[in-house]
Amino acid sequence: FAAVTALAAYVTLGSPAISYGGYQIGLMFYKCTLQSYGPYTELRVLRDRLIGIVLGLIVFEFINTHLWPVKSTDTIRARLGSTFRALAEMAILSTKAEPTKPLLRAANELRMKVNQDLAMVHQLSVGARFEPGAAARRELENLSARAGALLLVLLAMAQHQADLPLETLPEPVRQAKTRFGDDVALFLRNLEEQTAGHAAAALPDLLPPLHELEQAMRTQLRSITDTAVASHMEARLGLF
């Protein structure tokens, strides 16, 4: 009794992919042995209990896959859509000429929201491996990894906003930076709609506004004598 209970507990406390199997091990064992105060060896009862458990699993499988399906992949799509929406708002922050503290506060709130969404996506990805559509699942996992990398870049830009405020930049650089931030936000909003499975416009090409921003910054760097400002502009260009 102790050995089977330990095995059931060990499996139940495992990953979400196998934990329900541990519950079923314990349920089957207890239903087959706890018939009286002593050992029960009647195989007919064991057969009936096993048939009942298998029938229950078949009914639950039919409900979960046909009658009332709740797929982890659908929830992952919704969470990733929320992630891209928050990242779009974060991309807009770098184009605003506002005091540093409110910008950092807004960036931190968006960071917590994105981290919560990505943590939920990671948790749901374990259950999604048992659902059909392996190619779509891999695509969503790839988008999740890219969203995490983009979050780090946007956070770095927000954290160093005070080192290179928007109002200190030359006007051509300021305009090019604002246009690029707006295009990135538009890209992420369209990606949000596509990820959620909605009809959305095509993703904009980010290379032309990026080249425009790079050219504007390279041109202005030649006339900047302050080495600190020039260094910050080079680093910001690398982040872009």
Short mmCIF file of C-alpha atoms in Angstrom, two decimals:
data_model
loop_
_atom_site.label_atom_id
_atom_site.label_comp_id
_atom_site.label_asym_id
_atom_site.label_seq_id
_atom_site.Cartn_x
_atom_site.Cartn_y
_atom_site.Cartn_z
CA PHE A 1 0.00 0.00 0.00
CA ALA A 2 2.79 2.43 0.93
CA ALA A 3 4.81 1.62 -2.19
CA VAL A 4 1.94 2.25 -4.63
CA THR A 5 0.91 5.39 -2.71
CA ALA A 6 4.47 6.71 -2.93
CA LEU A 7 4.55 6.00 -6.67
CA ALA A 8 1.21 7.76 -7.22
CA ALA A 9 2.35 10.77 -5.19
CA TYR A 10 5.67 10.93 -7.05
CA VAL A 11 3.96 11.01 -10.45
CA THR A 12 1.25 13.43 -9.28
CA LEU A 13 3.88 15.97 -8.16
CA GLY A 14 5.64 15.79 -11.52
CA SER A 15 5.17 18.05 -14.52
CA PRO A 16 1.68 18.93 -15.78
CA ALA A 17 2.22 16.47 -18.64
CA ILE A 18 2.13 13.42 -16.30
CA SER A 19 0.62 14.61 -13.00
CA TYR A 20 -2.90 13.41 -13.86
CA GLY A 21 -1.47 9.93 -14.48
CA GLY A 22 -0.36 9.79 -10.85
CA TYR A 23 -3.84 10.68 -9.71
CA GLN A 24 -5.25 7.86 -11.81
CA ILE A 25 -2.70 5.39 -10.39
CA GLY A 26 -3.82 6.17 -6.85
CA LEU A 27 -7.50 6.18 -7.77
CA MET A 28 -7.30 2.79 -9.49
CA PHE A 29 -5.27 1.20 -6.69
CA TYR A 30 -7.51 2.43 -3.88
CA LYS A 31 -10.72 1.49 -5.65
CA CYS A 32 -9.40 -2.01 -6.31
CA THR A 33 -7.98 -2.74 -2.83
CA LEU A 34 -10.00 -0.76 -0.29
CA GLN A 35 -13.03 -3.03 -0.36
CA SER A 36 -12.78 -4.24 3.25
CA TYR A 37 -10.49 -4.11 6.29
CA GLY A 38 -8.21 -6.77 4.85
CA PRO A 39 -6.54 -7.58 1.52
CA TYR A 40 -9.00 -8.06 -1.31
CA THR A 41 -8.02 -10.51 -4.04
CA GLU A 42 -11.21 -10.92 -6.06
CA LEU A 43 -10.27 -10.23 -9.70
CA ARG A 44 -13.88 -9.65 -10.74
CA VAL A 45 -14.00 -6.45 -8.66
CA LEU A 46 -10.67 -5.38 -10.10
CA ARG A 47 -12.01 -5.89 -13.63
CA ASP A 48 -15.16 -3.86 -12.93
CA ARG A 49 -13.20 -1.01 -11.36
CA LEU A 50 -10.80 -0.82 -14.30
CA ILE A 51 -13.67 -0.82 -16.79
CA GLY A 52 -15.32 2.02 -14.87
CA ILE A 53 -12.12 4.11 -14.83
CA VAL A 54 -11.48 3.56 -18.54
CA LEU A 55 -15.09 4.46 -19.36
CA GLY A 56 -14.77 7.66 -17.33
CA LEU A 57 -11.59 8.64 -19.16
CA ILE A 58 -13.26 8.01 -22.53
CA VAL A 59 -16.21 10.23 -21.56
CA PHE A 60 -13.90 13.04 -20.39
CA GLU A 61 -11.85 12.73 -23.58
CA PHE A 62 -15.00 13.08 -25.69
CA ILE A 63 -16.16 16.13 -23.72
CA ASN A 64 -12.76 17.86 -23.82
CA THR A 65 -12.07 17.24 -27.51
CA HIS A 66 -15.52 17.32 -29.15
CA LEU A 67 -18.37 18.53 -26.94
CA TRP A 68 -16.69 21.36 -25.04
CA PRO A 69 -13.09 21.74 -26.24
CA VAL A 70 -10.80 24.15 -24.42
CA LYS A 71 -7.45 24.16 -26.22
CA SER A 72 -4.25 25.46 -24.70
CA THR A 73 -3.20 26.75 -28.13
CA ASP A 74 -6.16 29.16 -28.25
CA THR A 75 -5.25 30.56 -24.84
CA ILE A 76 -1.62 30.88 -25.92
CA ARG A 77 -2.70 32.92 -28.95
CA ALA A 78 -4.73 35.27 -26.75
CA ARG A 79 -1.85 35.71 -24.30
CA LEU A 80 0.66 36.37 -27.08
CA GLY A 81 -1.73 38.93 -28.55
CA SER A 82 -1.82 40.69 -25.18
CA THR A 83 1.99 40.52 -25.09
CA PHE A 84 2.39 42.20 -28.49
CA ARG A 85 -0.14 44.86 -27.54
CA ALA A 86 1.88 45.73 -24.43
CA LEU A 87 5.13 45.72 -26.44
CA ALA A 88 3.55 48.12 -28.95
CA GLU A 89 2.73 50.50 -26.09
CA MET A 90 6.29 50.17 -24.84
CA ALA A 91 7.68 50.98 -28.30
CA ILE A 92 5.67 54.21 -28.30
CA LEU A 93 7.24 55.30 -25.00
CA SER A 94 10.61 56.00 -26.64
CA THR A 95 8.96 58.51 -28.99
CA LYS A 96 7.43 60.64 -26.21
CA ALA A 97 9.11 63.76 -24.85
CA GLU A 98 7.94 63.25 -21.28
CA PRO A 99 9.73 63.29 -17.90
CA THR A 100 11.83 60.22 -17.20
CA LYS A 101 10.07 58.98 -14.05
CA PRO A 102 6.57 58.63 -15.61
CA LEU A 103 8.10 56.86 -18.61
CA LEU A 104 10.00 54.43 -16.40
CA ARG A 105 6.89 53.80 -14.33
CA ALA A 106 4.85 53.04 -17.44
CA ALA A 107 7.62 50.82 -18.83
CA ASN A 108 7.80 48.87 -15.55
CA GLU A 109 4.04 48.29 -15.54
CA LEU A 110 4.17 47.04 -19.12
CA ARG A 111 7.17 44.84 -18.26
CA MET A 112 5.25 43.11 -15.47
CA LYS A 113 2.28 42.55 -17.77
CA VAL A 114 4.47 41.05 -20.51
CA ASN A 115 6.29 38.82 -18.01
CA GLN A 116 2.98 37.51 -16.68
CA ASP A 117 1.71 36.78 -20.19
CA LEU A 118 4.93 35.03 -21.24
CA ALA A 119 4.98 32.96 -18.04
CA MET A 120 1.44 31.82 -18.77
CA VAL A 121 2.41 31.00 -22.37
CA HIS A 122 5.32 28.89 -21.14
CA GLN A 123 3.07 27.04 -18.71
CA LEU A 124 0.40 26.37 -21.33
CA SER A 125 2.97 25.20 -23.88
CA VAL A 126 3.45 21.99 -21.87
CA GLY A 127 -0.21 21.03 -22.26
CA ALA A 128 -0.31 22.17 -25.89
CA ARG A 129 2.20 19.46 -26.84
CA PHE A 130 -0.59 16.90 -26.53
CA GLU A 131 -2.85 18.80 -28.94
CA PRO A 132 -2.85 18.54 -32.76
CA GLY A 133 -1.05 21.18 -34.80
CA ALA A 134 2.67 20.79 -34.03
CA ALA A 135 3.70 23.32 -36.70
CA ALA A 136 1.42 26.04 -35.30
CA ARG A 137 2.65 25.29 -31.78
CA ARG A 138 6.30 25.65 -32.83
CA GLU A 139 5.48 28.95 -34.53
CA LEU A 140 3.85 30.27 -31.34
CA GLU A 141 6.83 29.14 -29.26
CA ASN A 142 9.14 30.96 -31.67
CA LEU A 143 7.02 34.12 -31.39
CA SER A 144 7.13 33.84 -27.61
CA ALA A 145 10.93 33.64 -27.61
CA ARG A 146 11.18 36.65 -29.94
CA ALA A 147 8.77 38.62 -27.76
CA GLY A 148 10.99 37.96 -24.74
CA ALA A 149 14.05 39.19 -26.62
CA LEU A 150 12.22 42.29 -27.85
CA LEU A 151 11.12 43.06 -24.28
CA LEU A 152 14.77 43.23 -23.18
CA VAL A 153 15.63 45.67 -25.99
CA LEU A 154 12.66 47.94 -25.27
CA LEU A 155 13.43 47.88 -21.56
CA ALA A 156 17.02 48.91 -22.25
CA MET A 157 15.79 51.82 -24.36
CA ALA A 158 13.37 52.92 -21.63
CA GLN A 159 15.97 52.61 -18.86
CA HIS A 160 18.45 54.77 -20.76
CA GLN A 161 15.90 57.33 -21.91
CA ALA A 162 17.33 59.84 -19.43
CA ASP A 163 20.81 59.50 -20.99
CA LEU A 164 19.51 60.69 -24.35
CA PRO A 165 16.21 62.62 -23.93
CA LEU A 166 14.17 63.15 -27.06
CA GLU A 167 14.33 66.95 -26.80
CA THR A 168 18.17 66.90 -26.89
CA LEU A 169 18.30 65.16 -30.25
CA PRO A 170 18.67 67.05 -33.54
CA GLU A 171 15.35 67.58 -35.30
CA PRO A 172 16.02 65.15 -38.21
CA VAL A 173 16.96 62.39 -35.77
CA ARG A 174 13.96 63.14 -33.58
CA GLN A 175 11.54 62.89 -36.51
CA ALA A 176 13.13 59.72 -37.86
CA LYS A 177 13.08 58.14 -34.39
CA THR A 178 9.41 58.99 -33.91
CA ARG A 179 8.47 57.54 -37.31
CA PHE A 180 10.42 54.36 -36.62
CA GLY A 181 8.80 53.93 -33.18
CA ASP A 182 5.36 54.42 -34.71
CA ASP A 183 6.11 51.83 -37.42
CA VAL A 184 7.34 49.31 -34.83
CA ALA A 185 4.17 49.83 -32.79
CA LEU A 186 2.04 49.36 -35.92
CA PHE A 187 3.98 46.19 -36.75
CA LEU A 188 3.32 44.78 -33.28
CA ARG A 189 -0.39 45.69 -33.36
CA ASN A 190 -0.83 43.93 -36.70
CA LEU A 191 1.13 40.97 -35.34
CA GLU A 192 -1.23 40.91 -32.37
CA GLU A 193 -4.23 40.61 -34.69
CA GLN A 194 -2.57 37.90 -36.78
CA THR A 195 -1.54 35.89 -33.72
CA ALA A 196 -5.07 36.02 -32.33
CA GLY A 197 -6.37 34.69 -35.67
CA HIS A 198 -8.15 37.90 -36.69
CA ALA A 199 -8.11 39.49 -40.12
CA ALA A 200 -5.29 42.02 -40.05
CA ALA A 201 -3.34 44.22 -42.43
CA ALA A 202 0.00 43.07 -43.73
CA LEU A 203 3.00 43.63 -41.49
CA PRO A 204 4.79 46.86 -42.47
CA ASP A 205 8.38 46.73 -43.70
CA LEU A 206 10.61 48.10 -40.94
CA LEU A 207 13.81 48.28 -43.00
CA PRO A 208 13.11 51.62 -44.82
CA PRO A 209 12.36 53.62 -41.62
CA LEU A 210 15.30 51.94 -39.91
CA HIS A 211 17.64 52.92 -42.75
CA GLU A 212 16.25 56.45 -42.63
CA LEU A 213 16.91 56.64 -38.88
CA GLU A 214 20.39 55.21 -39.29
CA GLN A 215 21.26 57.69 -42.03
CA ALA A 216 19.95 60.62 -39.96
CA MET A 217 21.93 59.55 -36.90
CA ARG A 218 25.13 58.93 -38.90
CA THR A 219 24.82 62.34 -40.52
CA GLN A 220 24.32 64.13 -37.20
CA LEU A 221 27.12 62.19 -35.47
CA ARG A 222 29.66 63.92 -37.69
CA SER A 223 28.75 67.33 -36.26
CA ILE A 224 28.42 66.33 -32.57
CA THR A 225 31.42 67.30 -30.47
CA ASP A 226 30.13 65.97 -27.14
CA THR A 227 31.61 62.47 -26.92
CA ALA A 228 29.06 61.35 -24.29
CA VAL A 229 26.11 62.26 -26.52
CA ALA A 230 27.78 60.63 -29.53
CA SER A 231 28.41 57.44 -27.54
CA HIS A 232 24.78 57.30 -26.38
CA MET A 233 23.56 57.80 -29.95
CA GLU A 234 25.78 54.95 -31.19
CA ALA A 235 24.47 52.64 -28.45
CA ARG A 236 20.85 53.63 -29.14
CA LEU A 237 21.36 52.98 -32.84
CA GLY A 238 22.59 49.50 -31.94
CA LEU A 239 19.40 48.88 -29.98
CA PHE A 240 17.28 50.07 -32.90
#
